[in-house]
Short mmCIF file of C-alpha atoms in Angstrom, two decimals:
data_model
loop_
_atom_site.label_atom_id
_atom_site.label_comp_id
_atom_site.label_asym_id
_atom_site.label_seq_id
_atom_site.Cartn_x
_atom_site.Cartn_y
_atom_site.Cartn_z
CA UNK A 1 -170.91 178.05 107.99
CA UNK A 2 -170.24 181.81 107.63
CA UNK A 3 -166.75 183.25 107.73
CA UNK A 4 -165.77 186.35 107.94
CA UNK A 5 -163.05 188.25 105.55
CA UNK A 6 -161.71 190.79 107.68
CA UNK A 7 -158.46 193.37 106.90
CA UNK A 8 -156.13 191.12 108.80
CA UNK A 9 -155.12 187.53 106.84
CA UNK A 10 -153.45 184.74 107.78
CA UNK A 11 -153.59 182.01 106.14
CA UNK A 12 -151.56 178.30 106.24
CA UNK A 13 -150.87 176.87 103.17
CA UNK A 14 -150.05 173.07 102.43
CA UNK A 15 -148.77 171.70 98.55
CA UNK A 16 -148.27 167.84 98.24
CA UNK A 17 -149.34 167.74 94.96
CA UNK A 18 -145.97 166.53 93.35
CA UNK A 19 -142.76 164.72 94.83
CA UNK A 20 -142.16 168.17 96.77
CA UNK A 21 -144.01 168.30 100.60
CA UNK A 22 -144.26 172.60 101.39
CA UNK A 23 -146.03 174.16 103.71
CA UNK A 24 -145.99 177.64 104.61
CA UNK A 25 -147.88 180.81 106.71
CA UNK A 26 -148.86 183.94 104.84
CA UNK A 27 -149.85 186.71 107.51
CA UNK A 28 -150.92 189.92 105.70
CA UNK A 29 -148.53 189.88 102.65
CA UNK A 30 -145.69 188.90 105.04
CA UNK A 31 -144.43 184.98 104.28
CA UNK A 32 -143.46 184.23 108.31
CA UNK A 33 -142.50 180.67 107.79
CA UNK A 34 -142.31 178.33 104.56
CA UNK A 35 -140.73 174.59 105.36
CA UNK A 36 -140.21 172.91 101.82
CA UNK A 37 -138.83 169.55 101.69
CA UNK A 38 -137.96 167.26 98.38
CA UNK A 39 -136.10 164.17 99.44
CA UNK A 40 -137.37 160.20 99.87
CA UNK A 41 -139.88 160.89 102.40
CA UNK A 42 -143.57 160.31 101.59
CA UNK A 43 -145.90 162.61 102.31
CA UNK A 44 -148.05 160.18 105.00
CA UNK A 45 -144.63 160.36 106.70
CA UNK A 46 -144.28 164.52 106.29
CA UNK A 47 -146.81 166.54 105.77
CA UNK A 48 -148.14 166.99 109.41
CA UNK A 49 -145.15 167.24 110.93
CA UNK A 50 -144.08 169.86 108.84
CA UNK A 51 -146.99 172.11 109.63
CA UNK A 52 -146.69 171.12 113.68
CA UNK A 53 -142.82 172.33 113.05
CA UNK A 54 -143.49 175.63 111.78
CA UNK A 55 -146.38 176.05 113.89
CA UNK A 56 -144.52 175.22 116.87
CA UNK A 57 -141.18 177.91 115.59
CA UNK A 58 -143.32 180.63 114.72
CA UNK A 59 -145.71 180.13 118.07
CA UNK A 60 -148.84 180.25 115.99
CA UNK A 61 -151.88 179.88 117.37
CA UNK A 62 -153.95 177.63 114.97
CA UNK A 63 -157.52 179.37 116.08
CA UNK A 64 -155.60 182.76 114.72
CA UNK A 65 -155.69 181.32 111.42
CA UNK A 66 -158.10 182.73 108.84
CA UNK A 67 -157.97 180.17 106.36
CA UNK A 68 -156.04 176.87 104.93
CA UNK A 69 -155.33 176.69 101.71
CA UNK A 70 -153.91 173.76 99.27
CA UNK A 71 -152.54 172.88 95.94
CA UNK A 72 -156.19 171.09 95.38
CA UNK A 73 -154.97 169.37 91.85
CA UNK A 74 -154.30 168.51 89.30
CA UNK A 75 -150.82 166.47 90.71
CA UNK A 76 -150.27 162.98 92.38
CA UNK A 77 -153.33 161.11 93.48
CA UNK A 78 -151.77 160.02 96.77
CA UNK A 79 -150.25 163.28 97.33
CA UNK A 80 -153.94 165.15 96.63
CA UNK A 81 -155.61 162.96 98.79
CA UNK A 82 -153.01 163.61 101.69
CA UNK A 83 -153.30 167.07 101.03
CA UNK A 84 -156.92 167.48 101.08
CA UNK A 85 -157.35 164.94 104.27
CA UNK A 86 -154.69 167.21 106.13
CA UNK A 87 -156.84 170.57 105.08
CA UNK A 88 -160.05 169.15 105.75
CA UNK A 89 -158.94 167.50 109.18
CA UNK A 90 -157.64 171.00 109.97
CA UNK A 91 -160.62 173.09 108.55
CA UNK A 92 -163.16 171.07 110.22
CA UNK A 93 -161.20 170.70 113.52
CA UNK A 94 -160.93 174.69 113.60
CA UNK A 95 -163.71 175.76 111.81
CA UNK A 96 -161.91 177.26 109.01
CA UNK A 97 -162.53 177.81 105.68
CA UNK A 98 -160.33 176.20 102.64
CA UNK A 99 -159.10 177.99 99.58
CA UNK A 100 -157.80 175.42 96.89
CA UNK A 101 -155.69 176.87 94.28
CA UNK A 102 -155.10 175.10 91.08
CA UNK A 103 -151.58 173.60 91.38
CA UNK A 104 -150.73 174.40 87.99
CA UNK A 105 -151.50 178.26 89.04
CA UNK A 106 -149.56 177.79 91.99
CA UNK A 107 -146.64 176.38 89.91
CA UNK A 108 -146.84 179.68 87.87
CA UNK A 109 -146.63 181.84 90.93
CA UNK A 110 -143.24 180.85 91.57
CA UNK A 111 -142.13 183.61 88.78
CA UNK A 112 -143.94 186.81 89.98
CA UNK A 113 -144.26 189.51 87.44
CA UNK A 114 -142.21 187.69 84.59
CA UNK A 115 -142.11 189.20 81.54
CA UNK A 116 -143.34 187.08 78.74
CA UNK A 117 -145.22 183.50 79.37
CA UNK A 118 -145.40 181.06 81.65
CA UNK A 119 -145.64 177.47 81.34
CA UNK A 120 -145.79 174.85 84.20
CA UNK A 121 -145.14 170.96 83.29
CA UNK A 122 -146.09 168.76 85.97
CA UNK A 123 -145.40 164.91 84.74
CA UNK A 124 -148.37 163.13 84.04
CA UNK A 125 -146.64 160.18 82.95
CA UNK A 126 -148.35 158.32 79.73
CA UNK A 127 -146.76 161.08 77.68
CA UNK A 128 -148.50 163.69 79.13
CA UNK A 129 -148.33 166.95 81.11
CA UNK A 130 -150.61 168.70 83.56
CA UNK A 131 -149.83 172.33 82.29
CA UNK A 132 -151.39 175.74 81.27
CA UNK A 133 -149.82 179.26 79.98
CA UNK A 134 -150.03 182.07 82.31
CA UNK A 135 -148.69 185.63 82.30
CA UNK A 136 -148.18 188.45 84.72
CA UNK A 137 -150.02 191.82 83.84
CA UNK A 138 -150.30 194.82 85.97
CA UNK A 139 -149.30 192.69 88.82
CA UNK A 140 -151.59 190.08 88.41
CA UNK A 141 -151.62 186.41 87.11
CA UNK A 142 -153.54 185.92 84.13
CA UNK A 143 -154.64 182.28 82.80
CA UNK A 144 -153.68 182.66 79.01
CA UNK A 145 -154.85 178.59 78.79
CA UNK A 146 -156.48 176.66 81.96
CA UNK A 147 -154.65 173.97 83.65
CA UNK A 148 -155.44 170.58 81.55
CA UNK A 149 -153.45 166.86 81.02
CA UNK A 150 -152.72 167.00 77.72
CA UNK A 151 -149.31 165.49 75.52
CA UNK A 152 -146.39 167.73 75.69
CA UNK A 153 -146.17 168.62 71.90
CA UNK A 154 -149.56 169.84 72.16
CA UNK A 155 -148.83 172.65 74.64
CA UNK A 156 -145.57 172.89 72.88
CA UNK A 157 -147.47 173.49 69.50
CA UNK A 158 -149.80 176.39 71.29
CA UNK A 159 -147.19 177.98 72.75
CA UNK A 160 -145.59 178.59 68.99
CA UNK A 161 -148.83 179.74 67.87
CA UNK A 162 -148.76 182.39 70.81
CA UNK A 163 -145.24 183.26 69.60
CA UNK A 164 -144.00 184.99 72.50
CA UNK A 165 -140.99 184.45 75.08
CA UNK A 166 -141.69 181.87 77.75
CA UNK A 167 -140.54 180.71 80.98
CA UNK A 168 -140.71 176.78 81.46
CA UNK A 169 -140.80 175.04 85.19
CA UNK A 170 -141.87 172.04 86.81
CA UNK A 171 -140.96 168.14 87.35
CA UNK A 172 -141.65 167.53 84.15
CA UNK A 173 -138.91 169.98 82.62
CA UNK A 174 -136.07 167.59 83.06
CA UNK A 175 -138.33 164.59 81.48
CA UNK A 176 -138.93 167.24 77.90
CA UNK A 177 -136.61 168.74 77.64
CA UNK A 178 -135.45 167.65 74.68
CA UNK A 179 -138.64 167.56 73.40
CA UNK A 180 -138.95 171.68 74.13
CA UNK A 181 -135.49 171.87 72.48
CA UNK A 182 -136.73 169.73 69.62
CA UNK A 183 -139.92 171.39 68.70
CA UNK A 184 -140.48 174.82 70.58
CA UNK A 185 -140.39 177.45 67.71
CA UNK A 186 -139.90 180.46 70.54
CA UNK A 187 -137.58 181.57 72.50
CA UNK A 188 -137.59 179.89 75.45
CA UNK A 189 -135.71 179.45 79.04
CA UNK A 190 -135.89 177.21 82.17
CA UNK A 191 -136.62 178.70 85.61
CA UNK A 192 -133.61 178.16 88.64
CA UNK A 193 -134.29 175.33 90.97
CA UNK A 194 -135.10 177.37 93.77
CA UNK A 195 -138.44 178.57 92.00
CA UNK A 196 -138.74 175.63 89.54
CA UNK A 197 -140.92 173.17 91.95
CA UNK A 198 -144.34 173.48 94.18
CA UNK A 199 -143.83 175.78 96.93
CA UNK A 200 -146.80 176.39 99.87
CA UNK A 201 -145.34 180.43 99.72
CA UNK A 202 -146.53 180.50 96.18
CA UNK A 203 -150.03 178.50 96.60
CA UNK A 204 -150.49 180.97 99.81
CA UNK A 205 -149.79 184.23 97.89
CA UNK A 206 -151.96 182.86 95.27
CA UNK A 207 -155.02 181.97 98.24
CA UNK A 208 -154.21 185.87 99.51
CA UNK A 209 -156.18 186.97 96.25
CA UNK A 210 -159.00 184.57 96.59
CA UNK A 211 -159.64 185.51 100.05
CA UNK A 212 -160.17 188.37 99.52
CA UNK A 213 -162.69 187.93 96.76
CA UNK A 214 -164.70 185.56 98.88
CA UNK A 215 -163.32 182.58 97.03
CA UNK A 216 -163.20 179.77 99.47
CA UNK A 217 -165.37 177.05 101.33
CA UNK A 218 -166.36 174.71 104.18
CA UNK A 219 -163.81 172.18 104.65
CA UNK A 220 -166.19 169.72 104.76
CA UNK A 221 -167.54 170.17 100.76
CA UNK A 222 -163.86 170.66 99.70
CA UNK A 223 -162.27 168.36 96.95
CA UNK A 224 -159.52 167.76 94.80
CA UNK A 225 -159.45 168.31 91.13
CA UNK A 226 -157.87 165.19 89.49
CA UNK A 227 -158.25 166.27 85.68
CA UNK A 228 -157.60 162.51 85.05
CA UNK A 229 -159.12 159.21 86.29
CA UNK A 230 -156.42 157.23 88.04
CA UNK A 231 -154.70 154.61 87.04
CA UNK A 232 -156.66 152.13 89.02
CA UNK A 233 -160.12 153.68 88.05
CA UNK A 234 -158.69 153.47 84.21
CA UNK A 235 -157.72 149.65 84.79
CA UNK A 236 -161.27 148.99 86.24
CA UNK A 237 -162.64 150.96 83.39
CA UNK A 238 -160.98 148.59 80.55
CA UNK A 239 -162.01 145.59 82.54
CA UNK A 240 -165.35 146.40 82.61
CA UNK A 241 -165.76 147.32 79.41
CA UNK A 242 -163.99 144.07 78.26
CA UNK A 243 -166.29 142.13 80.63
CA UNK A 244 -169.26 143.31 78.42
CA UNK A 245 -168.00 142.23 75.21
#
């Protein structure tokens, strides 16, 4: 399918990569509606009616859109496969293209042009983070170290060889944080907690830029990006390989 990138942009954006459920419309550089929600609610039960809500208040017609983009991974299995059936339901349904944005990238576009470092911890559990180092330059975000699952002392350790100032946000903040106190050699703060968690506004800024470099695809060859197996594919792993002994 060929789309076409035109000087208008509008684009919907969807994030249930983590406990938080966001969704949000991005028309040309202008956020019209973001709905962000991070209560006991799972994201079968929110997601779509989010985006009908916000479709409905800001009387958006869904064939206006340009594209849909999502927080395509690394995150929650359950809430990455909601996410990408809700964006590929919608992209096929309309014909639209989807953008996925690295949630980890997303994360770091919550702090726009701050000074120093960036680093995102998503909880991984097993000891582990999904994270990456990112800082703004001339405006832009630049990926000092690609998203990866790796154990928290390890990005700790890279970010003292870096040496420089950094910026820490995320659900997994409040699980290390005594580990970043315990071990980070550089100076080092924790973002507010109305930037600290996914937000849709962030992942569609993020999808503005890919747009408009041509970075996006048919809905129907769109998939997440786990960076780990799940827990259940692990579990059938061992037993396999315990089967052949």
């Amino acid at each position: 399918m060929c789309f076409n990138v035109g000087q208008s942009m509008k684009i919907l954006a969807v994030d249930s990569s983590g406990l938080v459920a966001s969704v949000a419309i991005l028309e040309d550089y202008n956020l019209i509606a973001e709905y962000t929600l991070n209560y006991k609610k799972t994201h079968s039960q929110t997601l779509l009616p989010m985006v009908d809500e916000i479709v409905k208040m800001t009387e958006t017609d869904l064939d206006t859109i340009d594209a849909i983009a999502v927080a395509k991974g690394p995150g929650s299995f359950t809430g990455l496969r909601i996410g990408t059936a809700t964006v590929k339901g919608l992209g096929l349904a309309l014909g639209k293209p989807v953008i996925g944005i690295p949630t980890v990238e997303g994360l770091a576009m919550n702090l726009y042009n701050t000074k120093g470092l960036i680093c995102p911890l998503m909880d991984a559990r097993r000891n582990q983070v999904y994270t990456g180092i990112y800082r703004f330059q001339n405006d832009q975000l630049l990926v000092v170290k690609d998203q990866v699952a790796v154990g928290i002392e390890e990005i700790i350790d890279a970010l003292n060889i870096i040496g420089e100032d950094v910026v820490f946000l995320g659900d997994g903040v409040p699980i290390y944080k005594e580990v970043i106190k315990k071990y980070a050699m550089v100076s080092y703060s924790f973002a507010p907690a109305h930037v600290s968690k996914q937000r849709a506004g962030a992942i569609a800024m993020r999808a503005a830029s890919y747009w408009k470099k041509g970075e996006f695809m048919d809905a129907a060859v769109f998939v997440p990006e786990y960076l780990r197996l799940s827990q259940a594919e692990r579990e059938r792993l061992q037993k396999q390989k315990k089967e052949e002994l």
